[in-house]
Amino acid sequence: MSMAHQSQTSRAARVLLADDQPHVLDALQLLLKNNGYSTEAATHPSRVLQALDAGQFDVVLMDLNYTRDTTAGGEGLELVSQIRSRDASLPLVVMTAWSSVDLAVEAMRRGASDFIQKPWQNEQLLQKLQTQVERMSAIRQAQRRRADELQEARDIQNKLLPKKLPEVADYEIAGITQPVRFVGGDYYNVVRISDAQTVLCIADVAGKGLAAALLMSSLQAALKPLMWQKLAPRELCSRLNRILCDITPVGKFTSFFYSVLDSRDARLTYCNAGHNPPILVRANGEATELNAAGAVLGQFPDWVYEQSEVRLGSGDKLLLFTDGLIEASDADEEAFGEHRLAAIALNNPAQNAAELMNSLMQASSAHCGGHFQDDASMVVLRAM
């Protein structure tokens, strides 16, 4: 039975054997080799963990009793817990010559997949191993499918983000997004909709991962035709909100900042739909927030949005960002915060847009030890 199973696989299933008795290991290795398995032996729990760190196995077959504790199974139970904490899905079959119901229950409670009593019956042992190997094969196939699907989703999402930002006379623009998972719910774009007008926008869907990415793709699809109608920011947000209210799941929403830069008079007209207020850093050393705000998108279909405008001068910098950047927290759970964004921009007046963007992203990443809790994105605009 096991031989037939092995012949169907592209490689021999690998079994990690763990027992402190050499003659037991010899017998198990001979049995499994004759039935098409590849084996590796370990005589001590520490060597089991080393083997798992060094290679991939399809199943672990391990004794519960070792030299330190030959009857209670304490060392083996501890090893079960350690293995399971490292790999939640790896099949783990335990063996003991001093088996009891309580010991078996405790081993299973800690994550063992099955239980065999010594002396074992060859057919029973082979059947249990085959069952676990097939289970692991199914898990890995599902993981590969999931990885392929996520890669496709990531490729699609990357195509929704701008590959290259447009050049705008007398301005520098830089943008970046860093999803905390394989795909994310952040979005930004910079689009020239006329010779003199350029759209700068940023959005953040509540939540993370694939669900947030799907809703973000819906926002992008709805936004694109509206942008080219050259609507006033407040009108665009109102129309976009009504569309998203029809498709946003319960409990979800999207924060959104939409602005149009008119290079003829250096005027930025903007509407904020519940997003983090962008920070305007003036060349004279002042930093203010563009804090006019309306409701988030996707919740209130009849919301009437307002818009504001601001003039930009030479050396001024505008920072658009999502909350993942400012909520990145250190070991003491202190958030990076808007004040650090503003301080870095104020202290680096000579940096161009791309340099400042990189400085801000690196500072936030360093603050949280490189472990962002949420998607982090930003757009930096600098007037030259």
Short mmCIF file of N, CA and C in Angstrom, two decimals, residues 34-146:
data_model
loop_
_atom_site.label_atom_id
_atom_site.label_comp_id
_atom_site.label_asym_id
_atom_site.label_seq_id
_atom_site.Cartn_x
_atom_site.Cartn_y
_atom_site.Cartn_z
N ASN A 34 12.42 0.03 2.74
CA ASN A 34 11.85 -1.04 1.91
C ASN A 34 10.47 -0.67 1.37
N ASN A 35 9.87 0.37 1.93
CA ASN A 35 8.55 0.79 1.46
C ASN A 35 8.60 2.16 0.77
N GLY A 36 9.79 2.51 0.29
CA GLY A 36 9.91 3.68 -0.58
C GLY A 36 10.09 5.02 0.10
N TYR A 37 10.33 5.04 1.40
CA TYR A 37 10.51 6.30 2.11
C TYR A 37 11.99 6.68 2.19
N SER A 38 12.25 7.95 2.29
CA SER A 38 13.57 8.48 2.62
C SER A 38 13.54 8.89 4.08
N THR A 39 14.58 8.53 4.84
CA THR A 39 14.55 8.80 6.27
C THR A 39 15.80 9.54 6.73
N GLU A 40 15.63 10.23 7.84
CA GLU A 40 16.75 10.83 8.57
C GLU A 40 16.50 10.56 10.04
N ALA A 41 17.56 10.19 10.77
CA ALA A 41 17.40 9.79 12.17
C ALA A 41 18.00 10.82 13.11
N ALA A 42 17.35 10.98 14.26
CA ALA A 42 17.84 11.85 15.32
C ALA A 42 17.66 11.14 16.65
N THR A 43 18.67 11.19 17.50
CA THR A 43 18.63 10.46 18.77
C THR A 43 18.33 11.34 19.97
N HIS A 44 18.15 12.63 19.75
CA HIS A 44 17.91 13.55 20.86
C HIS A 44 16.99 14.68 20.37
N PRO A 45 16.13 15.18 21.25
CA PRO A 45 15.22 16.26 20.84
C PRO A 45 15.91 17.45 20.18
N SER A 46 17.09 17.82 20.69
CA SER A 46 17.78 18.97 20.10
C SER A 46 18.16 18.71 18.65
N ARG A 47 18.51 17.46 18.34
CA ARG A 47 18.88 17.11 16.97
C ARG A 47 17.64 17.07 16.06
N VAL A 48 16.50 16.76 16.64
CA VAL A 48 15.25 16.82 15.88
C VAL A 48 15.01 18.25 15.40
N LEU A 49 15.15 19.20 16.31
CA LEU A 49 14.92 20.60 15.96
C LEU A 49 15.94 21.09 14.94
N GLN A 50 17.19 20.64 15.09
CA GLN A 50 18.22 21.02 14.12
C GLN A 50 17.89 20.48 12.73
N ALA A 51 17.42 19.23 12.68
CA ALA A 51 17.07 18.63 11.39
C ALA A 51 15.91 19.37 10.73
N LEU A 52 14.92 19.77 11.53
CA LEU A 52 13.78 20.51 10.98
C LEU A 52 14.20 21.88 10.46
N ASP A 53 15.17 22.49 11.13
CA ASP A 53 15.67 23.78 10.66
C ASP A 53 16.44 23.64 9.35
N ALA A 54 17.08 22.48 9.17
CA ALA A 54 17.97 22.28 8.02
C ALA A 54 17.27 21.78 6.77
N GLY A 55 16.13 21.11 6.91
CA GLY A 55 15.49 20.52 5.74
C GLY A 55 13.99 20.39 5.87
N GLN A 56 13.36 19.94 4.79
CA GLN A 56 11.91 19.78 4.75
C GLN A 56 11.54 18.30 4.85
N PHE A 57 10.55 18.01 5.68
CA PHE A 57 10.09 16.64 5.88
C PHE A 57 8.59 16.57 5.64
N ASP A 58 8.13 15.36 5.30
CA ASP A 58 6.71 15.15 5.08
C ASP A 58 5.99 14.67 6.33
N VAL A 59 6.74 14.09 7.26
CA VAL A 59 6.16 13.61 8.51
C VAL A 59 7.28 13.37 9.51
N VAL A 60 6.97 13.55 10.78
CA VAL A 60 7.90 13.21 11.87
C VAL A 60 7.32 12.02 12.63
N LEU A 61 8.15 10.99 12.82
CA LEU A 61 7.78 9.82 13.62
C LEU A 61 8.71 9.80 14.81
N MET A 62 8.19 10.07 16.00
CA MET A 62 9.05 10.29 17.15
C MET A 62 8.59 9.56 18.40
N ASP A 63 9.58 9.16 19.18
CA ASP A 63 9.32 8.55 20.48
C ASP A 63 8.98 9.65 21.48
N LEU A 64 8.17 9.30 22.46
CA LEU A 64 7.84 10.27 23.52
C LEU A 64 8.75 10.15 24.72
N ASN A 65 9.51 9.06 24.81
CA ASN A 65 10.32 8.81 26.01
C ASN A 65 11.80 8.83 25.67
N TYR A 66 12.56 9.64 26.43
CA TYR A 66 14.00 9.78 26.20
C TYR A 66 14.74 9.52 27.51
N THR A 67 16.06 9.51 27.43
CA THR A 67 16.89 9.12 28.57
C THR A 67 16.58 9.93 29.82
N ARG A 68 16.33 11.22 29.65
CA ARG A 68 16.11 12.09 30.81
C ARG A 68 14.86 11.71 31.57
N ASP A 69 13.87 11.22 30.87
CA ASP A 69 12.58 10.91 31.50
C ASP A 69 12.01 9.70 30.78
N THR A 70 12.26 8.52 31.31
CA THR A 70 11.98 7.29 30.56
C THR A 70 10.57 6.77 30.72
N THR A 71 9.76 7.38 31.54
CA THR A 71 8.42 6.83 31.75
C THR A 71 7.30 7.82 31.54
N ALA A 72 7.50 9.07 31.90
CA ALA A 72 6.39 10.01 31.87
C ALA A 72 6.18 10.67 30.52
N GLY A 73 7.18 10.61 29.65
CA GLY A 73 7.04 11.23 28.34
C GLY A 73 7.17 12.73 28.34
N GLY A 74 7.70 13.29 29.44
CA GLY A 74 7.77 14.75 29.54
C GLY A 74 8.64 15.39 28.49
N GLU A 75 9.81 14.80 28.23
CA GLU A 75 10.71 15.38 27.24
C GLU A 75 10.11 15.29 25.84
N GLY A 76 9.44 14.17 25.56
CA GLY A 76 8.79 14.02 24.26
C GLY A 76 7.64 14.99 24.09
N LEU A 77 6.85 15.18 25.14
CA LEU A 77 5.74 16.12 25.06
C LEU A 77 6.24 17.54 24.83
N GLU A 78 7.34 17.88 25.48
CA GLU A 78 7.93 19.20 25.27
C GLU A 78 8.37 19.37 23.82
N LEU A 79 8.93 18.29 23.25
CA LEU A 79 9.36 18.34 21.85
C LEU A 79 8.16 18.50 20.92
N VAL A 80 7.06 17.83 21.22
CA VAL A 80 5.84 18.00 20.42
C VAL A 80 5.44 19.47 20.38
N SER A 81 5.45 20.11 21.54
CA SER A 81 5.07 21.52 21.61
C SER A 81 6.03 22.40 20.81
N GLN A 82 7.33 22.09 20.90
CA GLN A 82 8.32 22.89 20.18
C GLN A 82 8.16 22.74 18.66
N ILE A 83 7.94 21.51 18.22
CA ILE A 83 7.76 21.29 16.78
C ILE A 83 6.51 22.00 16.28
N ARG A 84 5.43 21.88 17.06
CA ARG A 84 4.18 22.48 16.61
C ARG A 84 4.26 24.00 16.59
N SER A 85 5.02 24.59 17.51
CA SER A 85 5.16 26.04 17.50
C SER A 85 5.93 26.53 16.28
N ARG A 86 6.78 25.67 15.73
CA ARG A 86 7.56 26.02 14.54
C ARG A 86 6.78 25.78 13.26
N ASP A 87 5.96 24.74 13.24
CA ASP A 87 5.24 24.36 12.03
C ASP A 87 3.87 23.81 12.43
N ALA A 88 2.84 24.56 12.14
CA ALA A 88 1.49 24.16 12.57
C ALA A 88 0.91 23.03 11.75
N SER A 89 1.48 22.76 10.57
CA SER A 89 0.85 21.78 9.68
C SER A 89 1.65 20.49 9.50
N LEU A 90 2.90 20.45 9.90
CA LEU A 90 3.73 19.25 9.70
C LEU A 90 3.15 18.06 10.45
N PRO A 91 2.83 16.94 9.77
CA PRO A 91 2.30 15.75 10.45
C PRO A 91 3.30 15.22 11.48
N LEU A 92 2.78 14.83 12.62
CA LEU A 92 3.61 14.42 13.75
C LEU A 92 2.99 13.18 14.39
N VAL A 93 3.64 12.02 14.21
CA VAL A 93 3.16 10.76 14.78
C VAL A 93 4.06 10.39 15.94
N VAL A 94 3.47 10.17 17.12
CA VAL A 94 4.26 9.89 18.32
C VAL A 94 4.16 8.41 18.68
N MET A 95 5.24 7.91 19.31
CA MET A 95 5.32 6.50 19.72
C MET A 95 5.81 6.44 21.17
N THR A 96 5.35 5.44 21.91
CA THR A 96 5.88 5.19 23.24
C THR A 96 5.59 3.76 23.66
N ALA A 97 6.53 3.19 24.39
CA ALA A 97 6.33 1.83 24.90
C ALA A 97 5.56 1.85 26.21
N TRP A 98 5.46 3.03 26.82
CA TRP A 98 4.74 3.14 28.09
C TRP A 98 3.48 3.99 27.89
N SER A 99 2.75 3.65 26.88
CA SER A 99 1.60 4.47 26.52
C SER A 99 0.48 4.35 27.53
N SER A 100 -0.25 5.42 27.61
CA SER A 100 -1.46 5.45 28.43
C SER A 100 -2.43 6.39 27.75
N VAL A 101 -3.67 6.31 28.15
CA VAL A 101 -4.68 7.20 27.57
C VAL A 101 -4.33 8.65 27.86
N ASP A 102 -3.90 8.93 29.09
CA ASP A 102 -3.59 10.31 29.45
C ASP A 102 -2.43 10.86 28.63
N LEU A 103 -1.39 10.04 28.44
CA LEU A 103 -0.24 10.49 27.67
C LEU A 103 -0.62 10.73 26.21
N ALA A 104 -1.42 9.83 25.65
CA ALA A 104 -1.88 9.99 24.27
C ALA A 104 -2.72 11.26 24.12
N VAL A 105 -3.62 11.48 25.06
CA VAL A 105 -4.47 12.67 25.01
C VAL A 105 -3.63 13.94 25.08
N GLU A 106 -2.63 13.93 25.98
CA GLU A 106 -1.79 15.12 26.12
C GLU A 106 -0.96 15.37 24.86
N ALA A 107 -0.44 14.30 24.26
CA ALA A 107 0.33 14.45 23.03
C ALA A 107 -0.55 15.02 21.92
N MET A 108 -1.77 14.52 21.80
CA MET A 108 -2.68 15.02 20.78
C MET A 108 -3.10 16.46 21.08
N ARG A 109 -3.27 16.76 22.35
CA ARG A 109 -3.64 18.12 22.74
C ARG A 109 -2.56 19.12 22.34
N ARG A 110 -1.32 18.69 22.42
CA ARG A 110 -0.20 19.56 22.07
C ARG A 110 0.06 19.63 20.57
N GLY A 111 -0.66 18.82 19.80
CA GLY A 111 -0.55 18.94 18.36
C GLY A 111 -0.12 17.72 17.61
N ALA A 112 0.05 16.56 18.29
CA ALA A 112 0.38 15.34 17.56
C ALA A 112 -0.76 14.98 16.62
N SER A 113 -0.40 14.44 15.44
CA SER A 113 -1.40 14.08 14.44
C SER A 113 -1.96 12.69 14.66
N ASP A 114 -1.14 11.78 15.21
CA ASP A 114 -1.57 10.40 15.45
C ASP A 114 -0.66 9.78 16.50
N PHE A 115 -1.00 8.55 16.91
CA PHE A 115 -0.33 7.90 18.04
C PHE A 115 -0.15 6.42 17.74
N ILE A 116 1.06 5.89 18.01
CA ILE A 116 1.35 4.47 17.82
C ILE A 116 2.02 3.92 19.08
N GLN A 117 1.59 2.73 19.47
CA GLN A 117 2.16 2.10 20.66
C GLN A 117 3.23 1.08 20.25
N LYS A 118 4.36 1.10 20.97
CA LYS A 118 5.38 0.07 20.80
C LYS A 118 5.00 -1.17 21.61
N PRO A 119 5.31 -2.36 21.12
CA PRO A 119 5.85 -2.68 19.79
C PRO A 119 4.77 -2.46 18.72
N TRP A 120 5.18 -1.92 17.61
CA TRP A 120 4.23 -1.55 16.57
C TRP A 120 3.95 -2.70 15.61
N GLN A 121 2.83 -2.60 14.95
CA GLN A 121 2.51 -3.51 13.85
C GLN A 121 2.90 -2.80 12.55
N ASN A 122 3.71 -3.46 11.73
CA ASN A 122 4.23 -2.81 10.53
C ASN A 122 3.14 -2.23 9.64
N GLU A 123 2.11 -3.03 9.37
CA GLU A 123 1.05 -2.56 8.47
C GLU A 123 0.33 -1.35 9.04
N GLN A 124 0.10 -1.38 10.35
CA GLN A 124 -0.58 -0.25 10.99
C GLN A 124 0.29 1.01 10.91
N LEU A 125 1.58 0.85 11.20
CA LEU A 125 2.48 2.00 11.16
C LEU A 125 2.56 2.57 9.74
N LEU A 126 2.71 1.69 8.75
CA LEU A 126 2.79 2.16 7.36
C LEU A 126 1.52 2.86 6.91
N GLN A 127 0.38 2.33 7.35
CA GLN A 127 -0.90 2.95 6.99
C GLN A 127 -1.02 4.34 7.59
N LYS A 128 -0.63 4.48 8.85
CA LYS A 128 -0.71 5.79 9.51
C LYS A 128 0.23 6.79 8.84
N LEU A 129 1.44 6.34 8.50
CA LEU A 129 2.38 7.24 7.83
C LEU A 129 1.86 7.66 6.46
N GLN A 130 1.32 6.71 5.72
CA GLN A 130 0.79 7.05 4.40
C GLN A 130 -0.32 8.07 4.50
N THR A 131 -1.20 7.90 5.48
CA THR A 131 -2.29 8.85 5.69
C THR A 131 -1.74 10.26 5.94
N GLN A 132 -0.71 10.34 6.78
CA GLN A 132 -0.15 11.65 7.12
C GLN A 132 0.62 12.26 5.95
N VAL A 133 1.34 11.42 5.19
CA VAL A 133 2.06 11.93 4.02
C VAL A 133 1.08 12.49 2.99
N GLU A 134 -0.02 11.78 2.76
CA GLU A 134 -1.02 12.26 1.82
C GLU A 134 -1.64 13.57 2.31
N ARG A 135 -1.84 13.66 3.61
CA ARG A 135 -2.38 14.90 4.18
C ARG A 135 -1.40 16.06 3.95
N MET A 136 -0.11 15.81 4.18
CA MET A 136 0.88 16.86 3.99
C MET A 136 0.97 17.26 2.52
N SER A 137 0.87 16.28 1.63
CA SER A 137 0.90 16.57 0.20
C SER A 137 -0.26 17.48 -0.19
N ALA A 138 -1.44 17.20 0.35
CA ALA A 138 -2.61 18.03 0.05
C ALA A 138 -2.44 19.44 0.60
N ILE A 139 -1.85 19.55 1.79
CA ILE A 139 -1.61 20.87 2.38
C ILE A 139 -0.67 21.68 1.51
N ARG A 140 0.41 21.04 1.06
CA ARG A 140 1.40 21.76 0.26
C ARG A 140 0.84 22.15 -1.10
N GLN A 141 0.01 21.30 -1.68
CA GLN A 141 -0.62 21.66 -2.94
C GLN A 141 -1.53 22.87 -2.76
N ALA A 142 -2.27 22.88 -1.66
CA ALA A 142 -3.14 24.03 -1.37
C ALA A 142 -2.32 25.29 -1.15
N GLN A 143 -1.18 25.14 -0.45
CA GLN A 143 -0.32 26.29 -0.22
C GLN A 143 0.25 26.84 -1.52
N ARG A 144 0.62 25.93 -2.43
CA ARG A 144 1.14 26.38 -3.73
C ARG A 144 0.07 27.09 -4.54
N ARG A 145 -1.15 26.55 -4.50
CA ARG A 145 -2.25 27.22 -5.22
C ARG A 145 -2.50 28.60 -4.64
N ARG A 146 -2.49 28.67 -3.31
CA ARG A 146 -2.70 29.94 -2.64
C ARG A 146 -1.60 30.94 -3.02
#
